[in-house]
Tab-separated table of C-alpha atoms and ligand atoms in Angstrom:
chain	number	residue	atom	x	y	z
A	1	MET	CA	128.261	85.829	63.992
A	2	SER	CA	127.343	88.347	61.166
A	3	SER	CA	129.518	90.122	58.639
A	4	ALA	CA	128.756	93.511	57.612
A	5	THR	CA	127.960	92.405	53.939
A	6	GLU	CA	125.107	90.127	55.328
A	7	LEU	CA	123.795	92.709	57.504
A	8	ALA	CA	123.834	95.124	54.775
A	9	HIS	CA	122.166	92.582	52.423
A	10	SER	CA	119.439	92.180	55.115
A	11	ALA	CA	118.928	96.002	55.624
A	12	ASN	CA	118.786	96.537	51.795
A	13	GLU	CA	116.090	94.089	51.628
A	14	LEU	CA	114.202	95.640	54.558
A	15	LEU	CA	114.483	99.175	53.137
A	16	ARG	CA	113.950	98.171	49.548
A	17	CYS	CA	117.160	100.111	48.547
A	18	ARG	CA	117.404	98.798	45.128
A	19	GLU	CA	113.669	100.171	44.166
A	20	THR	CA	113.806	103.399	46.080
A	21	PRO	CA	115.021	106.526	44.199
A	22	ASP	CA	117.270	109.014	45.707
A	23	TYR	CA	120.024	111.279	44.860
A	24	ALA	CA	123.185	109.486	43.230
A	25	LEU	CA	125.646	110.752	46.078
A	26	ALA	CA	123.546	109.099	48.738
A	27	LEU	CA	125.037	105.587	47.577
A	28	ASN	CA	122.670	103.602	49.969
A	29	GLY	CA	123.942	100.436	51.176
A	30	LEU	CA	127.405	99.125	52.468
A	31	GLN	CA	129.735	102.104	51.474
A	32	VAL	CA	132.860	100.579	53.321
A	33	ASP	CA	133.307	96.895	54.164
A	34	ASN	CA	135.515	95.532	56.956
A	35	ARG	CA	137.284	92.088	57.715
A	36	THR	CA	135.897	91.129	61.040
A	37	PRO	CA	132.441	90.007	62.389
A	38	ILE	CA	130.204	92.781	63.772
A	39	VAL	CA	130.458	92.886	67.321
A	40	ARG	CA	128.456	96.353	67.956
A	41	VAL	CA	126.455	98.598	65.899
A	42	ALA	CA	126.766	102.480	66.471
A	43	ALA	CA	124.090	104.915	64.648
A	44	ALA	CA	124.920	108.366	63.791
A	45	VAL	CA	122.967	110.965	61.457
A	46	ASP	CA	126.482	111.901	59.670
A	47	CYS	CA	129.625	110.111	58.799
A	48	SER	CA	132.346	112.294	60.048
A	49	ARG	CA	135.549	112.124	62.176
A	50	ARG	CA	133.586	112.743	65.331
A	51	THR	CA	131.351	109.854	64.711
A	52	ILE	CA	133.705	107.446	63.659
A	53	GLU	CA	135.865	108.109	66.670
A	54	GLY	CA	132.625	107.736	68.762
A	55	ALA	CA	131.669	104.364	67.158
A	56	VAL	CA	135.214	103.361	67.860
A	57	ALA	CA	135.124	104.678	71.458
A	58	ALA	CA	131.874	102.674	71.860
A	59	GLY	CA	133.499	99.470	70.804
A	60	ALA	CA	131.450	99.217	67.554
A	61	ASN	CA	132.559	98.238	64.066
A	62	LEU	CA	129.680	98.705	61.992
A	63	LEU	CA	128.500	102.442	61.909
A	64	VAL	CA	124.956	103.298	60.408
A	65	VAL	CA	124.430	106.688	59.126
A	66	HIS	CA	121.948	108.636	57.146
A	67	HIS	CA	124.496	110.977	55.342
A	68	GLY	CA	127.361	108.827	53.986
A	69	LEU	CA	130.779	109.328	52.869
A	70	PHE	CA	130.021	110.906	49.452
A	71	TRP	CA	127.784	113.847	49.936
A	72	GLY	CA	130.566	116.156	48.862
A	73	GLY	CA	130.481	114.666	45.416
A	74	LEU	CA	133.699	113.167	43.398
A	75	GLN	CA	136.642	114.195	45.675
A	76	PRO	CA	140.239	113.047	45.773
A	77	LEU	CA	141.218	110.946	48.986
A	78	THR	CA	143.379	113.743	50.523
A	79	GLY	CA	142.696	115.996	53.732
A	80	ALA	CA	139.343	115.509	55.660
A	81	HIS	CA	138.079	113.013	53.177
A	82	LEU	CA	141.009	110.618	53.353
A	83	ALA	CA	141.008	111.023	57.220
A	84	ARG	CA	137.534	109.699	57.451
A	85	VAL	CA	138.311	106.849	55.399
A	86	ARG	CA	141.655	106.253	56.959
A	87	ALA	CA	139.910	106.158	60.199
A	88	LEU	CA	137.241	103.527	59.075
A	89	LEU	CA	139.999	101.538	57.556
A	90	GLU	CA	142.491	101.507	60.351
A	91	ARG	CA	140.032	100.814	63.068
A	92	ASP	CA	138.238	98.170	60.611
A	93	VAL	CA	134.954	99.824	61.047
A	94	ALA	CA	132.200	99.110	58.359
A	95	LEU	CA	129.909	101.990	57.082
A	96	TYR	CA	126.292	101.310	56.233
A	97	SER	CA	124.304	104.446	54.915
A	98	ALA	CA	120.602	104.854	54.202
A	99	HIS	CA	119.220	107.917	52.906
A	100	LEU	CA	115.426	108.108	51.446
A	101	PRO	CA	115.089	104.123	51.670
A	102	LEU	CA	115.211	104.960	55.521
A	103	ASP	CA	113.291	108.274	55.380
A	104	THR	CA	110.343	106.472	53.434
A	105	HIS	CA	110.110	103.308	55.635
A	106	GLU	CA	106.765	102.850	57.042
A	107	THR	CA	108.009	102.279	60.914
A	108	MET	CA	111.632	103.469	60.740
A	109	GLY	CA	111.279	106.767	58.756
A	110	ASN	CA	112.598	109.943	60.432
A	111	SER	CA	109.398	111.708	59.963
A	112	TYR	CA	107.319	108.733	61.083
A	113	LEU	CA	109.253	108.311	64.201
A	114	LEU	CA	109.270	112.118	64.724
A	115	ALA	CA	105.474	112.278	64.451
A	116	ARG	CA	105.239	109.597	67.112
A	117	ALA	CA	107.822	111.424	69.450
A	118	LEU	CA	105.626	114.618	69.189
A	119	ASN	CA	102.485	112.378	70.177
A	120	LEU	CA	100.961	112.866	66.366
A	121	GLU	CA	99.605	110.009	64.603
A	122	PRO	CA	100.445	109.684	60.914
A	123	SER	CA	97.821	108.532	58.429
A	124	GLY	CA	99.352	108.919	55.341
A	125	GLY	CA	102.387	110.024	53.229
A	126	PHE	CA	103.776	113.678	52.579
A	127	ALA	CA	106.419	115.111	50.551
A	128	ARG	CA	106.426	112.910	47.403
A	129	TYR	CA	109.664	112.349	45.404
A	130	GLN	CA	109.296	110.394	42.399
A	131	THR	CA	107.608	107.133	43.426
A	132	ILE	CA	107.959	107.501	47.207
A	133	PHE	CA	106.670	109.789	50.064
A	134	CYS	CA	109.791	111.256	52.066
A	135	GLY	CA	107.455	112.496	55.028
A	136	VAL	CA	104.273	111.725	56.718
A	137	GLN	CA	100.986	113.742	57.450
A	138	GLY	CA	97.936	113.366	59.682
A	139	SER	CA	95.303	115.163	61.609
A	140	SER	CA	95.606	116.618	65.168
A	141	ASP	CA	93.617	119.244	67.545
A	142	VAL	CA	96.489	121.040	69.184
A	143	ALA	CA	97.536	124.720	69.923
A	144	THR	CA	100.188	125.492	67.267
A	145	ALA	CA	102.270	127.135	70.189
A	146	ASP	CA	102.237	123.790	72.107
A	147	LEU	CA	103.417	122.220	69.112
A	148	VAL	CA	106.418	124.601	68.735
A	149	ALA	CA	106.962	123.989	72.309
A	150	SER	CA	106.970	120.116	71.800
A	151	CYS	CA	109.187	120.549	68.687
A	152	ASP	CA	111.620	122.853	70.482
A	153	ARG	CA	112.012	120.376	73.391
A	154	PHE	CA	113.061	117.794	70.839
A	155	ALA	CA	115.316	119.981	69.133
A	156	ARG	CA	117.002	121.060	72.273
A	157	SER	CA	117.738	117.514	73.312
A	158	HIS	CA	119.895	117.343	70.209
A	159	GLY	CA	121.816	120.590	70.406
A	160	GLY	CA	119.323	122.731	68.408
A	161	ARG	CA	116.269	124.808	68.816
A	162	VAL	CA	113.080	125.307	66.976
A	163	VAL	CA	112.406	128.268	64.579
A	164	ALA	CA	108.688	128.931	63.706
A	165	SER	CA	107.266	131.026	60.860
A	166	SER	CA	104.980	133.654	62.036
A	167	TYR	CA	101.578	132.543	63.330
A	168	PRO	CA	98.661	134.035	65.587
A	169	VAL	CA	98.951	133.298	69.351
A	170	ASP	CA	95.470	131.437	69.266
A	171	ARG	CA	96.214	129.297	66.356
A	172	ARG	CA	95.569	125.548	66.164
A	173	THR	CA	96.913	122.978	64.044
A	174	ARG	CA	94.588	120.601	62.621
A	175	ARG	CA	96.132	119.000	59.399
A	176	TRP	CA	100.046	118.746	59.863
A	177	GLY	CA	102.826	117.052	57.381
A	178	ILE	CA	106.425	116.244	58.594
A	179	VAL	CA	109.243	116.019	56.323
A	180	SER	CA	112.529	115.680	58.056
A	181	GLY	CA	115.933	117.458	57.044
A	182	ALA	CA	116.047	119.770	54.242
A	183	GLY	CA	112.366	119.140	53.513
A	184	VAL	CA	111.030	122.377	52.384
A	185	THR	CA	110.850	122.753	48.727
A	186	THR	CA	108.567	124.668	46.044
A	187	ASP	CA	107.014	121.196	45.616
A	188	THR	CA	106.531	120.230	49.042
A	189	LEU	CA	105.005	123.424	49.994
A	190	ARG	CA	102.462	123.133	46.920
A	191	GLU	CA	101.705	119.807	47.937
A	192	ALA	CA	101.014	121.010	51.581
A	193	VAL	CA	98.618	123.365	50.196
A	194	GLU	CA	96.687	120.862	47.764
A	195	LEU	CA	96.462	118.490	50.791
A	196	GLY	CA	94.795	121.312	53.134
A	197	LEU	CA	97.772	121.166	55.677
A	198	ASP	CA	98.001	124.243	57.949
A	199	THR	CA	101.224	123.221	59.742
A	200	VAL	CA	104.493	121.584	58.333
A	201	ILE	CA	107.304	120.551	60.470
A	202	THR	CA	110.673	120.163	58.875
A	203	GLY	CA	114.517	120.294	59.595
A	204	GLU	CA	115.822	123.431	57.846
A	205	GLY	CA	114.479	125.432	54.837
A	206	PRO	CA	115.225	128.511	52.781
A	207	HIS	CA	114.271	132.062	54.142
A	208	TRP	CA	111.780	132.409	51.266
A	209	SER	CA	109.727	129.594	52.646
A	210	ALA	CA	108.886	131.346	55.872
A	211	VAL	CA	107.714	134.229	53.641
A	212	ASP	CA	105.671	132.001	51.439
A	213	ALA	CA	104.220	130.236	54.283
A	214	GLU	CA	102.546	133.038	55.842
A	215	GLU	CA	100.685	133.790	52.563
A	216	LYS	CA	99.757	130.192	51.909
A	217	GLY	CA	98.047	130.022	55.482
A	218	LEU	CA	100.871	127.713	56.648
A	219	VAL	CA	102.952	127.707	59.588
A	220	ILE	CA	106.253	125.982	59.127
A	221	LEU	CA	108.318	124.705	62.114
A	222	TYR	CA	112.092	124.397	61.386
A	223	ALA	CA	113.165	121.747	64.133
A	224	GLY	CA	116.592	121.248	62.915
A	225	HIS	CA	118.351	119.271	60.177
A	226	TYR	CA	120.344	117.140	62.401
A	227	ALA	CA	117.607	116.665	65.313
A	228	THR	CA	114.945	115.556	62.727
A	229	GLU	CA	117.223	112.838	61.320
A	230	THR	CA	118.372	111.158	64.712
A	231	LEU	CA	115.542	108.816	65.000
A	232	GLY	CA	115.667	106.791	61.722
A	233	VAL	CA	119.173	105.629	62.160
A	234	GLN	CA	118.817	104.685	65.682
A	235	ALA	CA	115.625	102.516	64.572
A	236	LEU	CA	117.852	100.893	61.802
A	237	ALA	CA	120.923	100.426	63.981
A	238	GLN	CA	118.657	98.776	66.823
A	239	TRP	CA	117.213	96.444	63.831
A	240	MET	CA	120.661	95.431	62.633
A	241	ALA	CA	122.077	94.933	65.872
A	242	ALA	CA	119.093	92.339	66.683
A	243	GLN	CA	119.769	90.617	63.360
A	244	ALA	CA	123.398	90.287	64.427
A	245	ARG	CA	122.551	89.609	68.014
A	246	VAL	CA	124.808	92.329	69.358
A	247	PRO	CA	124.391	95.740	71.181
A	248	TRP	CA	124.040	99.049	69.642
A	249	SER	CA	124.257	102.679	70.711
A	250	PHE	CA	123.925	106.131	69.329
A	251	VAL	CA	126.771	108.595	68.686
A	252	ASP	CA	125.230	111.983	69.320
A	253	ALA	CA	127.146	114.602	67.154
A	254	PRO	CA	124.869	117.735	66.738
A	255	THR	CA	125.765	119.915	63.852
A	256	GLY	CA	123.903	123.098	65.534
A	257	LEU	CA	121.997	123.157	62.259
B	1	ZN	ZN1	119.590	115.149	55.635
């Protein structure tokens, strides 16, 4: 019988939460404790009414998410924010959140797992943030159009679709980088050029990034913020469930983005 506190401690050690930099609002670790031993673990990308209700429906009393309760910043416990907290407390569901400590993990990171799902073999880090890499990079020899099709299949399995910046039909992808979520920034594009990447796969990005990509010799595949962050929480929930010797399941709640 494992408590949420014990499982959170193990996960914090596994993911090196204390020494991994992140945005303050991520608040990595156990965000809401509960009173009963964990009987089932649920994984979801976001903490929302939909995913909390999905966890309860699955019989889980630990919900593991990538985006926790506090992304909206300092907010009073009223309205929708209160409803989420109340749903957790009333059903005695604990909430564990892992953001960049999950992204940067060698085998549970969203970008690492997305690469494997796309049949790409990661050989190093990409998308540096302070002392860590949020993404991965590697080499391949694949038609960019085929990679777009693979990304599209993956995105559609999570309620989205891929959008690609413009590229010639006969183009091939030989050096790629993957950074999940809202991974495209001025810094990551500069890094991509410095590394000699020709293709960047991410979740979402600003309009200017597609314009810049074309002039930097890059193609960016936007495969959806939600879809590209579905794999890490599943790996983590599976690991935490194995620690507690309980079952786990995924609560799919696509955002359309
Ligand atoms: Zn995200």
